Amino acid sequence: MRYVMKGGNPLAGEVTISGAKNAALGILAAAIMSDETVTIENLPDVRDVAVLLDAFREIGVLVDRVDRHTVKLNGGNIFTACADNPSIRKIRAGYYLLGALLGKYHHAEVAMPGGCNIGTRPIDQHLKGFRLLGAVHENNNSRVILDAKDLHGAHIYLDMASVGATINLMLAASLARGTTIIENAAKEPHIVDVANMLNSMGAKIKGAGMDVIRITGVEKLHGTEYTIIPDQIEAGTFMMAAAVTKGDVTVKRIIPQHMDAISAKLLEMGCEVIEQGDSIRVVGRPTLYSCNVKTLPYPGFPTDMQPQMGVALCLAEGVGTITESIFENRFKYVDELSKMGADTEVKGSIAIFKGSGPLKGAELVAPDLRAGAALVLAGLAAEGITVVDQVDYVLRGYEDFDKKLQGLGAEIRLAETDEDVKKIKFQIS
Ligand code: EPZ
């Protein structure tokens, strides 16, 4: 699949942000830990969610997609604690089945996690935590197998503030005997959302959103109705789209506080950023100014916004840098930006953007989800036509990305075949 676009239109108008993908994946896993029905609202309609729901069906979860953004799940008929199929291997969040099934059945067998190739992405911290909770771990046929005779509370210190490990351990510890303490926990908004959701099912989790989380295990979790928070990264991507196209975009139905690091950088770069209740309006200016950015765990600047920021720095006046401190392989998009005429250089974990001015349309390949979205922003800011290939990555995490951009005045279409690409290029040029 490819996106074909013609750049140059300043994006303008309002866009409504969907539910947070990375919260949804943890929340869906939490939902199957109850034998009662759980209703989840504001579910983003993205591929990763669809893949996880398919994996649920295969192990016996009743999945009722009430409408595009609402699902009812019932985990009362699960008949196996083994989740392994080709699609679950493609997504990262399959690993949440480890925590959910281990907590509920004291046994879990799950295909090794896939996901975007942005670094080695080990899961040693998840496994260390599960072992401390009493599970024995082995790898077999590239599956992770966990088994616990007695799942009990433990004191767990994470070597790094891992989002996945924090969520996975909250899941398992919610049904463990006794109290678990997770130190150096991740603090991302979706950690808090998953904890709130588990608490609404009867779990006893305190401190989510802080460094130390305390979980008192309960016997079982009950049904609930829960609404997922808005997607911080989708919102940030549209805010950046306003900046790079010198547009005027209001992102609606968000939690502005989650956007603080991104808003601060946009202000520093000379944009106007106006908070209005549950919306933020970003007004791009004729000149963007460079800045230096370092990705950090929340509340720092999110690694998932790093490529979008890279595009803005290509268009800004002066030299700007990005230091990537979370993943070691997240600069692959920089080579693609060079094809558009950007003057950039990567030195280890630092990318340098020499503010080369206008970008030129080019044929690009999306290396991963967020980089794919960033290349689309580059194409919309560039002169002429840009084609971004492998946008299946983007569909994994952005709902209706092309349609939402079209709603803001972008000339962008999704193409499946070479013929489609030719036709679209002819129509928009
Ligand atoms: C989550 O990945 C997100 N994925 C990522 O979203 C996001 O980039 C990342 O958190 C950071 O915010 C999902 O929520 C499904 P981590 P995760 O564990 O959980 C190292 C997107 O585009 N680490 O916080 O895999 C790890 O290698 C994406 O939506 C270990 O060494 O990230 C990385 O360097 C991609 N051992 C750092 O910690 C472990 O056991 C942070 O990883 C776990 C992590």
Tab-separated table of C-alpha atoms and ligand atoms in Angstrom:
chain	number	residue	atom	x	y	z
A	1	MET	CA	0.000	0.000	0.000
A	2	ARG	CA	1.216	3.482	-0.801
A	3	TYR	CA	0.190	7.026	-0.016
A	4	VAL	CA	0.404	9.374	-2.979
A	5	MET	CA	0.310	13.075	-2.175
A	6	LYS	CA	0.903	16.509	-3.544
A	7	GLY	CA	2.516	18.902	-1.113
A	8	GLY	CA	2.094	22.595	-0.629
A	9	ASN	CA	-1.343	23.026	0.937
A	10	PRO	CA	-1.240	24.587	4.411
A	11	LEU	CA	-3.438	22.249	6.464
A	12	ALA	CA	-6.335	24.023	8.111
A	13	GLY	CA	-9.379	23.073	10.153
A	14	GLU	CA	-10.269	20.677	12.948
A	15	VAL	CA	-9.417	17.032	13.440
A	16	THR	CA	-10.828	14.667	16.053
A	17	ILE	CA	-8.307	12.393	17.692
A	18	SER	CA	-9.035	8.684	18.123
A	19	GLY	CA	-8.479	6.487	21.166
A	20	ALA	CA	-4.885	5.739	22.114
A	21	LYS	CA	-3.542	2.666	20.306
A	22	ASN	CA	-0.952	1.782	22.915
A	23	ALA	CA	-3.471	2.151	25.757
A	24	ALA	CA	-6.025	0.106	23.824
A	25	LEU	CA	-3.658	-2.840	23.450
A	26	GLY	CA	-3.026	-3.068	27.207
A	27	ILE	CA	-6.678	-2.475	28.032
A	28	LEU	CA	-7.880	-5.207	25.673
A	29	ALA	CA	-5.491	-7.652	27.346
A	30	ALA	CA	-6.784	-6.596	30.772
A	31	ALA	CA	-10.374	-7.148	29.629
A	32	ILE	CA	-9.937	-10.871	28.971
A	33	MET	CA	-8.752	-11.407	32.556
A	34	SER	CA	-12.386	-11.329	33.696
A	35	ASP	CA	-14.948	-14.042	33.026
A	36	GLU	CA	-17.575	-11.301	32.854
A	37	THR	CA	-18.320	-9.024	29.899
A	38	VAL	CA	-16.186	-5.920	29.508
A	39	THR	CA	-17.225	-3.068	27.213
A	40	ILE	CA	-14.499	-0.847	25.805
A	41	GLU	CA	-15.309	2.446	24.149
A	42	ASN	CA	-13.234	4.867	22.078
A	43	LEU	CA	-11.333	1.925	20.635
A	44	PRO	CA	-9.177	3.094	17.717
A	45	ASP	CA	-9.966	1.246	14.490
A	46	VAL	CA	-6.378	0.381	13.589
A	47	ARG	CA	-4.667	-2.794	12.382
A	48	ASP	CA	-2.811	-3.644	15.608
A	49	VAL	CA	-6.121	-3.677	17.467
A	50	ALA	CA	-7.707	-5.882	14.787
A	51	VAL	CA	-4.804	-8.347	14.995
A	52	LEU	CA	-5.052	-8.571	18.785
A	53	LEU	CA	-8.816	-9.138	18.579
A	54	ASP	CA	-8.216	-11.943	16.053
A	55	ALA	CA	-5.755	-13.547	18.447
A	56	PHE	CA	-8.405	-13.305	21.187
A	57	ARG	CA	-10.979	-15.077	18.999
A	58	GLU	CA	-8.532	-17.916	18.412
A	59	ILE	CA	-8.206	-18.652	22.130
A	60	GLY	CA	-11.970	-18.509	22.739
A	61	VAL	CA	-12.647	-14.910	23.790
A	62	LEU	CA	-16.101	-13.777	22.649
A	63	VAL	CA	-15.475	-10.603	20.669
A	64	ASP	CA	-18.503	-8.498	19.790
A	65	ARG	CA	-17.507	-5.438	17.770
A	66	VAL	CA	-20.612	-3.419	18.597
A	67	ASP	CA	-19.523	-0.612	16.304
A	68	ARG	CA	-16.282	0.703	14.879
A	69	HIS	CA	-15.167	2.140	18.221
A	70	THR	CA	-16.839	-0.133	20.742
A	71	VAL	CA	-16.108	-3.739	21.565
A	72	LYS	CA	-17.605	-6.123	24.112
A	73	LEU	CA	-15.269	-8.891	25.248
A	74	ASN	CA	-15.978	-11.952	27.303
A	75	GLY	CA	-13.025	-14.035	28.444
A	76	GLY	CA	-15.193	-16.612	30.249
A	77	ASN	CA	-14.824	-19.207	27.472
A	78	ILE	CA	-11.072	-19.091	26.925
A	79	PHE	CA	-10.004	-22.695	26.213
A	80	THR	CA	-6.232	-22.353	25.908
A	81	ALA	CA	-3.476	-20.207	27.366
A	82	CYS	CA	-1.465	-20.580	24.159
A	83	ALA	CA	-1.589	-17.685	21.666
A	84	ASP	CA	0.466	-18.279	18.571
A	85	ASN	CA	-0.398	-17.469	14.990
A	86	PRO	CA	1.382	-15.627	12.172
A	87	SER	CA	-0.396	-12.328	12.837
A	88	ILE	CA	0.276	-12.186	16.587
A	89	ARG	CA	3.983	-12.533	15.728
A	90	LYS	CA	3.759	-9.275	13.769
A	91	ILE	CA	2.638	-7.048	16.626
A	92	ARG	CA	4.496	-6.014	19.719
A	93	ALA	CA	1.511	-6.002	22.031
A	94	GLY	CA	1.019	-9.754	21.771
A	95	TYR	CA	3.264	-9.748	24.830
A	96	TYR	CA	0.422	-8.392	26.960
A	97	LEU	CA	-1.159	-11.820	26.644
A	98	LEU	CA	1.738	-13.080	28.762
A	99	GLY	CA	0.763	-10.925	31.725
A	100	ALA	CA	-2.975	-11.387	31.239
A	101	LEU	CA	-2.934	-15.193	30.846
A	102	LEU	CA	-0.288	-15.736	33.511
A	103	GLY	CA	-2.345	-13.682	35.971
A	104	LYS	CA	-5.575	-15.470	35.170
A	105	TYR	CA	-4.446	-19.072	34.503
A	106	HIS	CA	-0.931	-19.138	35.996
A	107	HIS	CA	0.211	-20.349	32.576
A	108	ALA	CA	0.897	-18.524	29.316
A	109	GLU	CA	2.410	-19.492	25.982
A	110	VAL	CA	2.736	-16.638	23.534
A	111	ALA	CA	4.602	-16.165	20.243
A	112	MET	CA	7.679	-13.971	20.576
A	113	PRO	CA	6.710	-10.338	20.019
A	114	GLY	CA	7.285	-8.612	16.691
A	115	GLY	CA	6.452	-4.970	16.010
A	116	CYS	CA	8.343	-2.116	14.418
A	117	ASN	CA	12.028	-2.705	13.783
A	118	ILE	CA	13.360	0.240	15.761
A	119	GLY	CA	15.984	-1.587	17.800
A	120	THR	CA	16.632	-4.929	19.486
A	121	ARG	CA	13.664	-4.527	21.855
A	122	PRO	CA	14.379	-7.287	24.402
A	123	ILE	CA	11.733	-8.319	26.956
A	124	ASP	CA	14.139	-9.248	29.754
A	125	GLN	CA	12.492	-6.832	32.197
A	126	HIS	CA	9.082	-8.416	31.633
A	127	LEU	CA	10.568	-11.878	32.211
A	128	LYS	CA	12.528	-10.776	35.277
A	129	GLY	CA	9.315	-9.436	36.785
A	130	PHE	CA	7.321	-12.574	35.965
A	131	ARG	CA	10.055	-14.713	37.556
A	132	LEU	CA	9.926	-12.602	40.721
A	133	LEU	CA	6.148	-13.121	40.776
A	134	GLY	CA	6.836	-16.879	40.905
A	135	ALA	CA	6.762	-17.913	37.240
A	136	VAL	CA	9.207	-20.302	35.605
A	137	HIS	CA	10.131	-19.232	32.098
A	138	GLU	CA	11.303	-21.116	29.028
A	139	ASN	CA	11.488	-20.402	25.300
A	140	ASN	CA	10.270	-23.085	22.917
A	141	ASN	CA	9.606	-22.857	19.175
A	142	SER	CA	10.096	-19.093	19.516
A	143	ARG	CA	7.306	-18.975	22.050
A	144	VAL	CA	7.629	-17.585	25.546
A	145	ILE	CA	6.240	-20.102	28.029
A	146	LEU	CA	5.474	-19.085	31.605
A	147	ASP	CA	4.225	-21.288	34.361
A	148	ALA	CA	3.570	-20.424	38.001
A	149	LYS	CA	2.455	-22.829	40.728
A	150	ASP	CA	2.032	-19.938	43.082
A	151	LEU	CA	1.757	-16.432	41.635
A	152	HIS	CA	2.684	-14.095	44.453
A	153	GLY	CA	3.496	-10.465	45.094
A	154	ALA	CA	7.083	-9.284	44.734
A	155	HIS	CA	9.324	-6.236	44.884
A	156	ILE	CA	10.381	-5.527	41.293
A	157	TYR	CA	12.923	-2.906	40.257
A	158	LEU	CA	12.898	-2.200	36.513
A	159	ASP	CA	16.348	-1.442	35.078
A	160	MET	CA	14.689	0.974	32.663
A	161	ALA	CA	11.245	2.565	32.768
A	162	SER	CA	9.749	0.138	30.243
A	163	VAL	CA	6.179	0.814	29.148
A	164	GLY	CA	5.547	-2.789	28.117
A	165	ALA	CA	7.076	-4.329	31.248
A	166	THR	CA	5.163	-1.965	33.555
A	167	ILE	CA	1.825	-2.834	31.922
A	168	ASN	CA	2.566	-6.556	31.733
A	169	LEU	CA	3.525	-6.714	35.411
A	170	MET	CA	0.467	-4.691	36.465
A	171	LEU	CA	-1.675	-7.235	34.601
A	172	ALA	CA	-0.132	-10.329	36.197
A	173	ALA	CA	0.239	-8.812	39.685
A	174	SER	CA	-3.433	-7.782	39.771
A	175	LEU	CA	-4.379	-11.447	40.237
A	176	ALA	CA	-1.297	-12.524	42.233
A	177	ARG	CA	-1.426	-13.363	45.942
A	178	GLY	CA	-0.184	-10.441	48.054
A	179	THR	CA	1.390	-7.123	47.229
A	180	THR	CA	3.663	-6.201	44.347
A	181	ILE	CA	5.767	-3.078	44.147
A	182	ILE	CA	7.114	-1.945	40.778
A	183	GLU	CA	9.948	0.546	41.125
A	184	ASN	CA	11.222	2.734	38.278
A	185	ALA	CA	7.875	2.182	36.571
A	186	ALA	CA	7.048	3.888	33.269
A	187	LYS	CA	4.728	6.908	33.651
A	188	GLU	CA	3.211	7.297	30.173
A	189	PRO	CA	-0.463	8.312	30.012
A	190	HIS	CA	-1.388	4.848	28.815
A	191	ILE	CA	0.127	3.281	31.959
A	192	VAL	CA	-2.338	5.327	33.990
A	193	ASP	CA	-5.161	4.403	31.624
A	194	VAL	CA	-4.506	0.656	31.871
A	195	ALA	CA	-4.283	0.953	35.685
A	196	ASN	CA	-7.568	2.893	35.818
A	197	MET	CA	-9.220	0.276	33.652
A	198	LEU	CA	-7.928	-2.600	35.820
A	199	ASN	CA	-9.108	-0.743	38.941
A	200	SER	CA	-12.541	-0.394	37.355
A	201	MET	CA	-12.508	-4.225	37.115
A	202	GLY	CA	-11.778	-4.497	40.843
A	203	ALA	CA	-7.968	-4.478	40.811
A	204	LYS	CA	-6.113	-2.562	43.519
A	205	ILE	CA	-3.410	-0.514	41.834
A	206	LYS	CA	-2.030	2.652	43.390
A	207	GLY	CA	0.580	5.070	42.113
A	208	ALA	CA	0.264	4.590	38.352
A	209	GLY	CA	1.799	7.658	36.702
A	210	MET	CA	4.490	7.808	39.391
A	211	ASP	CA	7.840	6.030	39.770
A	212	VAL	CA	6.532	3.456	42.214
A	213	ILE	CA	3.366	1.438	41.616
A	214	ARG	CA	1.845	-0.714	44.359
A	215	ILE	CA	-0.529	-3.532	43.439
A	216	THR	CA	-2.481	-5.594	45.924
A	217	GLY	CA	-3.614	-8.797	44.246
A	218	VAL	CA	-7.323	-9.674	44.205
A	219	GLU	CA	-9.057	-13.043	43.682
A	220	LYS	CA	-10.809	-12.115	40.491
A	221	LEU	CA	-11.654	-9.239	38.204
A	222	HIS	CA	-15.187	-8.325	37.233
A	223	GLY	CA	-16.843	-6.817	34.155
A	224	THR	CA	-16.729	-3.088	33.473
A	225	GLU	CA	-17.347	-0.375	30.907
A	226	TYR	CA	-14.342	1.743	30.083
A	227	THR	CA	-13.475	4.565	27.674
A	228	ILE	CA	-9.919	4.744	26.336
A	229	ILE	CA	-7.980	8.032	26.539
A	230	PRO	CA	-7.166	10.002	23.361
A	231	ASP	CA	-4.004	9.156	21.456
A	232	GLN	CA	-1.185	11.479	22.477
A	233	ILE	CA	0.949	10.535	19.469
A	234	GLU	CA	-1.806	10.866	16.877
A	235	ALA	CA	-2.570	14.312	18.312
A	236	GLY	CA	1.115	15.249	18.257
A	237	THR	CA	1.419	14.110	14.649
A	238	PHE	CA	-1.396	16.446	13.557
A	239	MET	CA	0.076	19.303	15.616
A	240	MET	CA	3.352	18.786	13.792
A	241	ALA	CA	1.471	18.621	10.469
A	242	ALA	CA	0.197	22.153	11.146
A	243	ALA	CA	3.721	23.347	11.881
A	244	VAL	CA	5.407	21.825	8.812
A	245	THR	CA	2.724	22.936	6.344
A	246	LYS	CA	2.473	26.405	7.946
A	247	GLY	CA	-1.167	25.666	8.563
A	248	ASP	CA	-3.740	26.228	11.292
A	249	VAL	CA	-5.032	23.011	12.826
A	250	THR	CA	-7.100	22.365	15.928
A	251	VAL	CA	-6.730	18.870	17.373
A	252	LYS	CA	-9.920	18.036	19.221
A	253	ARG	CA	-10.888	15.618	21.997
A	254	ILE	CA	-7.462	15.357	23.573
A	255	ILE	CA	-5.951	15.781	27.028
A	256	PRO	CA	-3.770	18.912	26.528
A	257	GLN	CA	-1.561	18.085	29.530
A	258	HIS	CA	-0.362	14.922	27.718
A	259	MET	CA	0.897	17.175	24.930
A	260	ASP	CA	3.067	19.462	27.116
A	261	ALA	CA	6.473	18.316	25.801
A	262	ILE	CA	5.325	18.616	22.188
A	263	SER	CA	3.580	21.968	22.703
A	264	ALA	CA	6.707	23.352	24.385
A	265	LYS	CA	8.895	22.407	21.408
A	266	LEU	CA	6.428	23.859	18.896
A	267	LEU	CA	6.397	27.131	20.835
A	268	GLU	CA	10.200	27.132	20.890
A	269	MET	CA	10.154	26.675	17.109
A	270	GLY	CA	7.981	29.761	16.709
A	271	CYS	CA	4.502	28.271	16.284
A	272	GLU	CA	1.468	29.544	18.091
A	273	VAL	CA	-0.006	26.898	20.420
A	274	ILE	CA	-3.362	27.704	21.973
A	275	GLU	CA	-5.040	25.424	24.506
A	276	GLN	CA	-8.837	25.524	24.379
A	277	GLY	CA	-10.470	23.072	26.845
A	278	ASP	CA	-9.958	19.625	25.385
A	279	SER	CA	-8.437	20.965	22.159
A	280	ILE	CA	-5.152	22.501	21.067
A	281	ARG	CA	-4.842	24.849	18.105
A	282	VAL	CA	-1.458	25.049	16.383
A	283	VAL	CA	-0.797	27.919	14.002
A	284	GLY	CA	2.302	27.522	11.863
A	285	ARG	CA	4.430	30.563	11.064
A	286	PRO	CA	6.289	31.417	7.848
A	287	THR	CA	9.568	30.682	9.645
A	288	LEU	CA	10.227	27.679	11.865
A	289	TYR	CA	13.269	27.927	14.148
A	290	SER	CA	15.523	24.968	14.939
A	291	CYS	CA	15.815	23.456	18.373
A	292	ASN	CA	17.452	20.518	20.110
A	293	VAL	CA	15.368	17.578	21.243
A	294	LYS	CA	16.120	14.533	23.373
A	295	THR	CA	13.651	11.675	23.558
A	296	LEU	CA	12.896	10.598	27.108
A	297	PRO	CA	10.292	8.574	28.989
A	298	TYR	CA	7.128	10.544	29.808
A	299	PRO	CA	6.867	13.417	30.685
A	300	GLY	CA	9.863	13.917	28.372
A	301	PHE	CA	9.639	14.270	24.605
A	302	PRO	CA	8.208	10.977	23.264
A	303	THR	CA	10.320	8.755	21.031
A	304	ASP	CA	7.130	8.118	19.040
A	305	MET	CA	7.158	11.816	17.977
A	306	GLN	CA	10.846	11.856	17.071
A	307	PRO	CA	10.555	11.295	13.288
A	308	GLN	CA	7.772	13.887	12.956
A	309	MET	CA	10.037	16.370	14.760
A	310	GLY	CA	12.873	15.417	12.386
A	311	VAL	CA	10.738	16.567	9.459
A	312	ALA	CA	10.057	19.912	11.154
A	313	LEU	CA	13.781	20.404	11.797
A	314	CYS	CA	14.535	19.812	8.088
A	315	LEU	CA	12.334	22.806	7.318
A	316	ALA	CA	13.543	25.037	10.143
A	317	GLU	CA	16.053	27.863	10.087
A	318	GLY	CA	19.404	26.895	11.628
A	319	VAL	CA	20.893	23.609	12.791
A	320	GLY	CA	18.837	21.346	15.052
A	321	THR	CA	19.557	17.992	16.669
A	322	ILE	CA	17.608	15.021	17.933
A	323	THR	CA	19.128	12.685	20.489
A	324	GLU	CA	17.298	9.353	20.561
A	325	SER	CA	17.729	7.841	23.999
A	326	ILE	CA	15.048	5.111	23.973
A	327	PHE	CA	15.596	3.002	20.833
A	328	GLU	CA	18.876	2.491	18.972
A	329	ASN	CA	17.529	2.148	15.431
A	330	ARG	CA	14.996	4.885	14.972
A	331	PHE	CA	16.698	7.131	12.409
A	332	LYS	CA	16.080	5.057	9.283
A	333	TYR	CA	13.701	7.732	8.006
A	334	VAL	CA	16.580	10.223	7.813
A	335	ASP	CA	17.901	8.550	4.623
A	336	GLU	CA	14.448	8.929	3.114
A	337	LEU	CA	14.417	12.645	3.956
A	338	SER	CA	17.777	13.000	2.172
A	339	LYS	CA	16.022	11.783	-0.996
A	340	MET	CA	13.852	14.891	-0.652
A	341	GLY	CA	16.900	17.149	-0.501
A	342	ALA	CA	17.228	17.426	3.281
A	343	ASP	CA	20.708	18.127	4.609
A	344	THR	CA	21.052	15.675	7.476
A	345	GLU	CA	23.586	13.496	9.203
A	346	VAL	CA	23.294	10.716	11.787
A	347	LYS	CA	26.094	10.186	14.296
A	348	GLY	CA	25.249	7.292	16.610
A	349	SER	CA	22.223	8.284	18.644
A	350	ILE	CA	22.196	11.883	17.375
A	351	ALA	CA	20.676	13.138	14.138
A	352	ILE	CA	21.676	16.563	12.889
A	353	PHE	CA	19.317	18.559	10.686
A	354	LYS	CA	20.829	21.477	8.879
A	355	GLY	CA	17.589	23.232	8.106
A	356	SER	CA	17.931	22.964	4.397
A	357	GLY	CA	14.690	24.684	3.530
A	358	PRO	CA	12.108	23.379	1.060
A	359	LEU	CA	11.822	19.624	0.548
A	360	LYS	CA	11.183	18.154	-2.901
A	361	GLY	CA	8.688	15.411	-3.663
A	362	ALA	CA	10.248	11.926	-3.933
A	363	GLU	CA	9.581	8.177	-3.915
A	364	LEU	CA	10.005	7.020	-0.318
A	365	VAL	CA	9.651	3.864	1.760
A	366	ALA	CA	8.207	3.914	5.285
A	367	PRO	CA	10.631	2.076	7.584
A	368	ASP	CA	8.181	1.824	10.515
A	369	LEU	CA	4.924	3.234	11.889
A	370	ARG	CA	5.871	6.685	13.197
A	371	ALA	CA	8.540	7.195	10.547
A	372	GLY	CA	5.885	6.408	7.927
A	373	ALA	CA	3.601	9.091	9.349
A	374	ALA	CA	6.528	11.522	9.430
A	375	LEU	CA	7.330	10.894	5.751
A	376	VAL	CA	3.714	11.693	4.927
A	377	LEU	CA	4.112	15.022	6.749
A	378	ALA	CA	7.294	15.624	4.755
A	379	GLY	CA	5.414	14.891	1.525
A	380	LEU	CA	2.640	17.315	2.471
A	381	ALA	CA	5.196	20.039	3.180
A	382	ALA	CA	7.242	19.331	0.040
A	383	GLU	CA	7.058	20.777	-3.442
A	384	GLY	CA	5.534	18.359	-5.948
A	385	ILE	CA	4.428	14.754	-5.647
A	386	THR	CA	5.592	12.253	-3.057
A	387	VAL	CA	4.848	8.537	-2.909
A	388	VAL	CA	5.357	6.729	0.409
A	389	ASP	CA	5.512	2.949	0.083
A	390	GLN	CA	4.921	0.337	2.833
A	391	VAL	CA	2.292	2.429	4.549
A	392	ASP	CA	0.780	-0.733	5.982
A	393	TYR	CA	2.932	0.288	8.939
A	394	VAL	CA	1.016	3.543	9.248
A	395	LEU	CA	-2.338	1.750	9.088
A	396	ARG	CA	-1.254	-0.252	12.138
A	397	GLY	CA	-1.462	2.799	14.340
A	398	TYR	CA	-3.371	5.690	12.727
A	399	GLU	CA	-7.108	5.508	12.121
A	400	ASP	CA	-8.178	7.034	8.770
A	401	PHE	CA	-4.900	8.929	8.488
A	402	ASP	CA	-5.464	9.890	4.845
A	403	LYS	CA	-9.112	10.843	5.404
A	404	LYS	CA	-8.321	12.995	8.425
A	405	LEU	CA	-5.579	14.762	6.437
A	406	GLN	CA	-7.949	15.239	3.487
A	407	GLY	CA	-10.401	16.854	5.927
A	408	LEU	CA	-7.694	19.448	6.619
A	409	GLY	CA	-7.170	20.137	2.923
A	410	ALA	CA	-4.346	17.717	2.117
A	411	GLU	CA	-4.081	16.180	-1.347
A	412	ILE	CA	-3.410	12.578	-0.323
A	413	ARG	CA	-4.789	9.216	-1.447
A	414	LEU	CA	-4.187	5.576	-0.615
A	415	ALA	CA	-3.074	3.429	-3.562
A	416	GLU	CA	-3.029	-0.365	-3.715
A	417	THR	CA	-1.591	-1.004	-7.171
A	418	ASP	CA	0.880	0.591	-9.592
A	419	GLU	CA	-2.113	1.523	-11.740
A	420	ASP	CA	-3.690	3.349	-8.782
A	421	VAL	CA	-0.460	5.263	-8.220
A	422	LYS	CA	-0.321	6.371	-11.862
A	423	LYS	CA	-3.954	7.413	-11.865
A	424	ILE	CA	-3.695	9.366	-8.614
A	425	LYS	CA	-0.509	11.113	-9.743
A	426	PHE	CA	-2.281	12.181	-12.947
A	427	GLN	CA	-5.352	13.395	-11.060
A	428	ILE	CA	-3.531	15.466	-8.455
A	429	SER	CA	-0.680	16.904	-10.511
B	1	EPZ	C1	6.045	0.877	23.835
B	1	EPZ	O1	6.983	-0.065	23.351
B	1	EPZ	C2	5.213	1.272	22.652
B	1	EPZ	N1	4.560	0.082	22.116
B	1	EPZ	C3	6.092	1.930	21.601
B	1	EPZ	O2	5.211	2.380	20.597
B	1	EPZ	C4	6.827	3.113	22.216
B	1	EPZ	O3	7.757	3.605	21.275
B	1	EPZ	C5	7.589	2.680	23.471
B	1	EPZ	O4	6.676	2.019	24.388
B	1	EPZ	C6	8.249	3.825	24.206
B	1	EPZ	O5	7.285	4.776	24.585
B	1	EPZ	C7	3.434	-0.360	22.638
B	1	EPZ	O6	2.894	0.206	23.571
B	1	EPZ	C8	2.805	-1.552	22.029
B	1	EPZ	P1	9.612	0.022	26.234
B	1	EPZ	P2	7.765	-1.006	24.356
B	1	EPZ	O7	9.489	-1.317	26.893
B	1	EPZ	O8	6.858	-1.353	25.482
B	1	EPZ	C9	14.236	-1.342	26.423
B	1	EPZ	C10	4.651	3.017	18.402
B	1	EPZ	O9	5.129	3.538	17.379
B	1	EPZ	N2	13.726	-2.552	27.083
B	1	EPZ	O10	9.194	1.212	27.004
B	1	EPZ	O11	8.362	-2.099	23.574
B	1	EPZ	C11	13.763	-1.238	24.994
B	1	EPZ	O12	14.572	-1.996	24.122
B	1	EPZ	C12	5.571	2.275	19.285
B	1	EPZ	O13	3.463	3.067	18.739
B	1	EPZ	C13	14.623	-3.523	27.484
B	1	EPZ	O14	15.844	-3.418	27.305
B	1	EPZ	O15	8.884	-0.012	24.828
B	1	EPZ	C14	13.827	0.235	24.772
B	1	EPZ	O16	15.144	0.595	24.486
B	1	EPZ	C15	6.750	1.665	18.707
B	1	EPZ	N3	14.130	-4.647	28.108
B	1	EPZ	C16	13.426	0.819	26.126
B	1	EPZ	O17	13.676	-0.212	27.078
B	1	EPZ	C17	12.794	-4.821	28.319
B	1	EPZ	O18	12.414	-5.859	28.885
B	1	EPZ	C18	11.956	1.244	26.245
B	1	EPZ	O19	11.115	0.190	25.778
B	1	EPZ	C19	11.909	-3.824	27.911
B	1	EPZ	C20	12.392	-2.693	27.290
